[in-house]
PDB file of C-alpha atoms in Angstrom:
ATOM      1  CA  MET A   1     176.535  69.869  70.225  1.00 51.00           C
ATOM      2  CA  LYS A   2     178.944  72.583  71.362  1.00 53.00           C
ATOM      3  CA  LEU A   3     177.372  75.902  72.286  1.00 52.00           C
ATOM      4  CA  THR A   4     179.696  78.886  72.093  1.00 51.00           C
ATOM      5  CA  ILE A   5     177.179  81.694  72.404  1.00 56.00           C
ATOM      6  CA  PRO A   6     177.425  83.559  75.751  1.00 53.00           C
ATOM      7  CA  ASN A   7     175.100  82.014  78.281  1.00 64.00           C
ATOM      8  CA  THR A   8     172.992  83.294  81.137  1.00 72.00           C
ATOM      9  CA  PHE A   9     172.028  81.325  84.232  1.00 67.00           C
ATOM     10  CA  LEU A  10     168.263  80.897  84.060  1.00 69.00           C
ATOM     11  CA  ALA A  11     167.323  79.200  87.314  1.00 76.00           C
ATOM     12  CA  GLY A  12     168.089  76.192  89.456  1.00 76.00           C
ATOM     13  CA  TYR A  13     167.540  74.174  92.587  1.00 77.00           C
ATOM     14  CA  ASP A  14     170.314  73.021  94.879  1.00 75.00           C
ATOM     15  CA  PHE A  15     167.670  72.122  97.495  1.00 76.00           C
ATOM     16  CA  SER A  16     169.660  73.711 100.360  1.00 74.00           C
ATOM     17  CA  SER A  17     166.778  76.154 100.963  1.00 65.00           C
ATOM     18  CA  PRO A  18     163.679  74.038 100.339  1.00 57.00           C
ATOM     19  CA  GLU A  19     160.429  75.784  99.590  1.00 58.00           C
ATOM     20  CA  PRO A  20     157.696  74.884 102.124  1.00 53.00           C
ATOM     21  CA  ASN A  21     155.588  72.892  99.642  1.00 56.00           C
ATOM     22  CA  HIS A  22     158.653  70.817  98.626  1.00 55.00           C
ATOM     23  CA  SER A  23     159.955  70.061 102.140  1.00 63.00           C
ATOM     24  CA  PRO A  24     158.684  66.439 102.415  1.00 66.00           C
ATOM     25  CA  GLN A  25     160.765  65.389  99.406  1.00 74.00           C
ATOM     26  CA  ILE A  26     163.907  67.318 100.465  1.00 75.00           C
ATOM     27  CA  LYS A  27     166.345  65.181 102.451  1.00 76.00           C
ATOM     28  CA  TYR A  28     169.560  65.997 104.327  1.00 70.00           C
ATOM     29  CA  ASP A  29     172.727  63.882 104.373  1.00 73.00           C
ATOM     30  CA  SER A  30     174.537  64.620 107.638  1.00 68.00           C
ATOM     31  CA  GLY A  31     177.719  62.960 106.328  1.00 67.00           C
ATOM     32  CA  THR A  32     178.083  65.235 103.299  1.00 69.00           C
ATOM     33  CA  LYS A  33     176.041  68.076 104.827  1.00 68.00           C
ATOM     34  CA  ASN A  34     174.124  68.237 101.568  1.00 78.00           C
ATOM     35  CA  HIS A  35     170.426  68.600 100.772  1.00 83.00           C
ATOM     36  CA  TYR A  36     168.872  66.725  97.855  1.00 89.00           C
ATOM     37  CA  CYS A  37     165.466  65.838  96.449  1.00 91.00           C
ATOM     38  CA  GLN A  38     164.057  62.311  96.782  1.00 94.00           C
ATOM     39  CA  LEU A  39     161.836  60.913  94.039  1.00 96.00           C
ATOM     40  CA  ASP A  40     159.927  57.679  94.626  1.00 96.00           C
ATOM     41  CA  SER A  41     156.488  56.079  94.252  1.00 95.00           C
ATOM     42  CA  ASN A  42     154.917  58.935  96.259  1.00 94.00           C
ATOM     43  CA  THR A  43     156.752  61.782  94.517  1.00 93.00           C
ATOM     44  CA  SER A  44     157.186  61.350  90.760  1.00 95.00           C
ATOM     45  CA  PHE A  45     158.153  64.940  89.882  1.00 95.00           C
ATOM     46  CA  SER A  46     160.832  67.276  91.165  1.00 93.00           C
ATOM     47  CA  PRO A  47     160.240  70.977  91.678  1.00 91.00           C
ATOM     48  CA  ALA A  48     160.242  72.597  88.234  1.00 92.00           C
ATOM     49  CA  ILE A  49     162.126  75.510  86.760  1.00 93.00           C
ATOM     50  CA  LYS A  50     159.399  77.635  85.136  1.00 94.00           C
ATOM     51  CA  LYS A  51     159.940  80.772  83.072  1.00 93.00           C
ATOM     52  CA  LYS A  52     157.806  82.630  80.538  1.00 94.00           C
ATOM     53  CA  TYR A  53     159.408  82.844  77.106  1.00 94.00           C
ATOM     54  CA  THR A  54     159.634  86.623  77.537  1.00 92.00           C
ATOM     55  CA  GLN A  55     161.948  85.980  80.509  1.00 91.00           C
ATOM     56  CA  LEU A  56     164.282  83.947  78.269  1.00 89.00           C
ATOM     57  CA  THR A  57     164.721  86.183  75.235  1.00 88.00           C
ATOM     58  CA  ASN A  58     163.132  88.511  72.726  1.00 88.00           C
ATOM     59  CA  LYS A  59     164.644  86.436  69.875  1.00 89.00           C
ATOM     60  CA  ASP A  60     162.806  83.739  67.902  1.00 89.00           C
ATOM     61  CA  HIS A  61     164.688  80.894  69.632  1.00 90.00           C
ATOM     62  CA  VAL A  62     167.271  80.032  72.280  1.00 91.00           C
ATOM     63  CA  TRP A  63     169.255  77.003  73.325  1.00 93.00           C
ATOM     64  CA  ILE A  64     168.774  75.874  76.913  1.00 94.00           C
ATOM     65  CA  ARG A  65     171.305  73.630  78.602  1.00 94.00           C
ATOM     66  CA  ALA A  66     169.868  71.775  81.584  1.00 96.00           C
ATOM     67  CA  GLN A  67     171.872  69.676  83.981  1.00 95.00           C
ATOM     68  CA  VAL A  68     171.167  67.687  87.094  1.00 96.00           C
ATOM     69  CA  ASP A  69     173.017  65.381  89.469  1.00 96.00           C
ATOM     70  CA  ILE A  70     171.394  61.955  89.908  1.00 97.00           C
ATOM     71  CA  PHE A  71     172.069  59.261  92.520  1.00 96.00           C
ATOM     72  CA  ILE A  72     170.595  55.793  91.948  1.00 96.00           C
ATOM     73  CA  PRO A  73     171.096  53.448  94.926  1.00 96.00           C
ATOM     74  CA  ARG A  74     172.716  50.083  94.152  1.00 96.00           C
ATOM     75  CA  GLU A  75     169.601  48.090  95.038  1.00 96.00           C
ATOM     76  CA  ASN A  76     167.363  50.124  92.693  1.00 96.00           C
ATOM     77  CA  THR A  77     166.363  48.156  89.568  1.00 94.00           C
ATOM     78  CA  ASP A  78     163.762  50.658  88.298  1.00 96.00           C
ATOM     79  CA  GLU A  79     164.148  52.763  85.152  1.00 94.00           C
ATOM     80  CA  PRO A  80     166.237  55.898  85.733  1.00 96.00           C
ATOM     81  CA  PRO A  81     164.532  59.284  86.140  1.00 97.00           C
ATOM     82  CA  LEU A  82     163.972  61.497  83.104  1.00 98.00           C
ATOM     83  CA  LEU A  83     165.078  65.091  82.599  1.00 98.00           C
ATOM     84  CA  VAL A  84     162.123  66.872  80.979  1.00 98.00           C
ATOM     85  CA  MET A  85     162.122  70.154  79.054  1.00 98.00           C
ATOM     86  CA  THR A  86     158.945  71.441  77.466  1.00 97.00           C
ATOM     87  CA  PHE A  87     156.740  74.451  76.850  1.00 97.00           C
ATOM     88  CA  SER A  88     153.291  74.801  78.351  1.00 96.00           C
ATOM     89  CA  ARG A  89     150.228  76.774  77.335  1.00 94.00           C
ATOM     90  CA  ARG A  90     146.530  76.506  78.100  1.00 90.00           C
ATOM     91  CA  GLU A  91     146.042  73.944  75.295  1.00 92.00           C
ATOM     92  CA  GLY A  92     148.775  71.656  76.649  1.00 94.00           C
ATOM     93  CA  LEU A  93     152.467  70.909  76.256  1.00 95.00           C
ATOM     94  CA  TYR A  94     154.580  71.231  73.113  1.00 96.00           C
ATOM     95  CA  GLY A  95     158.248  70.876  72.257  1.00 96.00           C
ATOM     96  CA  TYR A  96     158.366  68.046  74.821  1.00 97.00           C
ATOM     97  CA  ASN A  97     161.700  66.259  75.348  1.00 97.00           C
ATOM     98  CA  ALA A  98     162.515  63.718  78.066  1.00 97.00           C
ATOM     99  CA  ILE A  99     165.899  62.020  78.363  1.00 97.00           C
ATOM    100  CA  ALA A 100     167.490  59.562  80.770  1.00 94.00           C
ATOM    101  CA  LEU A 101     171.070  58.725  81.596  1.00 91.00           C
ATOM    102  CA  PRO A 102     172.458  56.467  78.872  1.00 90.00           C
ATOM    103  CA  GLN A 103     172.365  52.860  80.138  1.00 89.00           C
ATOM    104  CA  ASP A 104     176.115  52.430  79.628  1.00 89.00           C
ATOM    105  CA  SER A 105     176.888  55.429  81.864  1.00 90.00           C
ATOM    106  CA  ILE A 106     174.763  54.413  84.858  1.00 94.00           C
ATOM    107  CA  ARG A 107     176.912  53.622  87.881  1.00 95.00           C
ATOM    108  CA  LYS A 108     174.680  52.839  90.822  1.00 95.00           C
ATOM    109  CA  GLY A 109     175.763  54.123  94.204  1.00 95.00           C
ATOM    110  CA  GLU A 110     177.473  57.211  92.695  1.00 94.00           C
ATOM    111  CA  TRP A 111     176.383  60.746  91.883  1.00 94.00           C
ATOM    112  CA  LEU A 112     176.190  61.166  88.092  1.00 95.00           C
ATOM    113  CA  LYS A 113     175.663  64.293  85.997  1.00 96.00           C
ATOM    114  CA  LEU A 114     173.114  64.435  83.170  1.00 96.00           C
ATOM    115  CA  ASN A 115     173.314  67.319  80.660  1.00 95.00           C
ATOM    116  CA  TYR A 116     170.975  68.064  77.790  1.00 96.00           C
ATOM    117  CA  ASP A 117     170.895  70.851  75.197  1.00 95.00           C
ATOM    118  CA  TYR A 118     167.400  71.874  74.091  1.00 96.00           C
ATOM    119  CA  LEU A 119     166.518  74.097  71.148  1.00 95.00           C
ATOM    120  CA  THR A 120     163.254  75.879  71.783  1.00 95.00           C
ATOM    121  CA  PRO A 121     160.477  75.032  69.325  1.00 95.00           C
ATOM    122  CA  ASP A 122     158.612  77.634  67.287  1.00 94.00           C
ATOM    123  CA  ILE A 123     156.971  79.585  70.084  1.00 93.00           C
ATOM    124  CA  ARG A 124     153.230  80.004  69.767  1.00 94.00           C
ATOM    125  CA  SER A 125     153.019  82.886  72.261  1.00 94.00           C
ATOM    126  CA  ALA A 126     155.654  84.840  74.190  1.00 91.00           C
ATOM    127  CA  LYS A 127     153.522  84.122  77.275  1.00 93.00           C
ATOM    128  CA  ASP A 128     154.107  80.359  76.935  1.00 95.00           C
ATOM    129  CA  GLU A 129     156.040  78.855  79.829  1.00 96.00           C
ATOM    130  CA  PHE A 130     159.287  76.905  79.629  1.00 96.00           C
ATOM    131  CA  GLN A 131     159.434  74.059  82.158  1.00 96.00           C
ATOM    132  CA  CYS A 132     162.352  71.881  83.236  1.00 96.00           C
ATOM    133  CA  TYR A 133     161.963  69.134  85.843  1.00 96.00           C
ATOM    134  CA  MET A 134     162.747  65.520  86.681  1.00 97.00           C
ATOM    135  CA  TRP A 135     160.133  62.792  86.183  1.00 98.00           C
ATOM    136  CA  TYR A 136     160.534  59.417  87.868  1.00 98.00           C
ATOM    137  CA  ARG A 137     158.317  56.448  86.999  1.00 97.00           C
ATOM    138  CA  GLY A 138     159.919  54.043  89.470  1.00 97.00           C
ATOM    139  CA  LYS A 139     159.003  53.054  92.999  1.00 97.00           C
ATOM    140  CA  LYS A 140     162.325  52.738  94.853  1.00 97.00           C
ATOM    141  CA  PRO A 141     163.948  56.051  95.848  1.00 96.00           C
ATOM    142  CA  VAL A 142     166.393  57.954  93.643  1.00 96.00           C
ATOM    143  CA  PHE A 143     167.935  61.298  94.527  1.00 95.00           C
ATOM    144  CA  ILE A 144     168.570  64.441  92.516  1.00 95.00           C
ATOM    145  CA  ASP A 145     170.486  67.624  93.214  1.00 93.00           C
ATOM    146  CA  ASN A 146     171.673  70.771  91.463  1.00 93.00           C
ATOM    147  CA  LEU A 147     168.954  70.949  88.818  1.00 94.00           C
ATOM    148  CA  LYS A 148     169.772  74.023  86.731  1.00 94.00           C
ATOM    149  CA  ALA A 149     169.227  75.587  83.342  1.00 93.00           C
ATOM    150  CA  ASP A 150     171.365  78.030  81.365  1.00 91.00           C
ATOM    151  CA  VAL A 151     170.163  80.029  78.364  1.00 91.00           C
ATOM    152  CA  PHE A 152     172.219  80.545  75.201  1.00 88.00           C
ATOM    153  CA  VAL A 153     170.799  83.455  73.215  1.00 82.00           C
ATOM    154  CA  PRO A 154     171.761  83.979  69.568  1.00 77.00           C
ATOM    155  CA  LYS A 155     173.456  87.277  68.744  1.00 72.00           C
TER     156      LYS A 155
END
């Protein structure tokens, strides 16, 4: 789907300034001088982008485009990580979507970009929280970088 409505950067992680509670999963590549997040059997979830609906819009819905860079090492045979977008409230999650790289686009040993456009569900409360994160069910390491979300607000 092509979104032509003006967008606003919502939030993101490039992992170059890791937060203290995320530091064990943040790695540094001295060759590329780049920081990235490692997901593996010990760390299944990336840091999450979290925003209250009131921080997104005062409209009844928005589109959110999330993107992330993913690196799957050649020797990794596990399922690829999932990009998750959902809303959270005290009673649980709703509007949950999780997508992976299409199998035919996976090239191991290369950085790949995953994009996904998400239409917010009917919001139950303006205090509900949007969440965007990576979820990895595998054991062997994979790496993510540049997790970000942009908001497209209707006019």
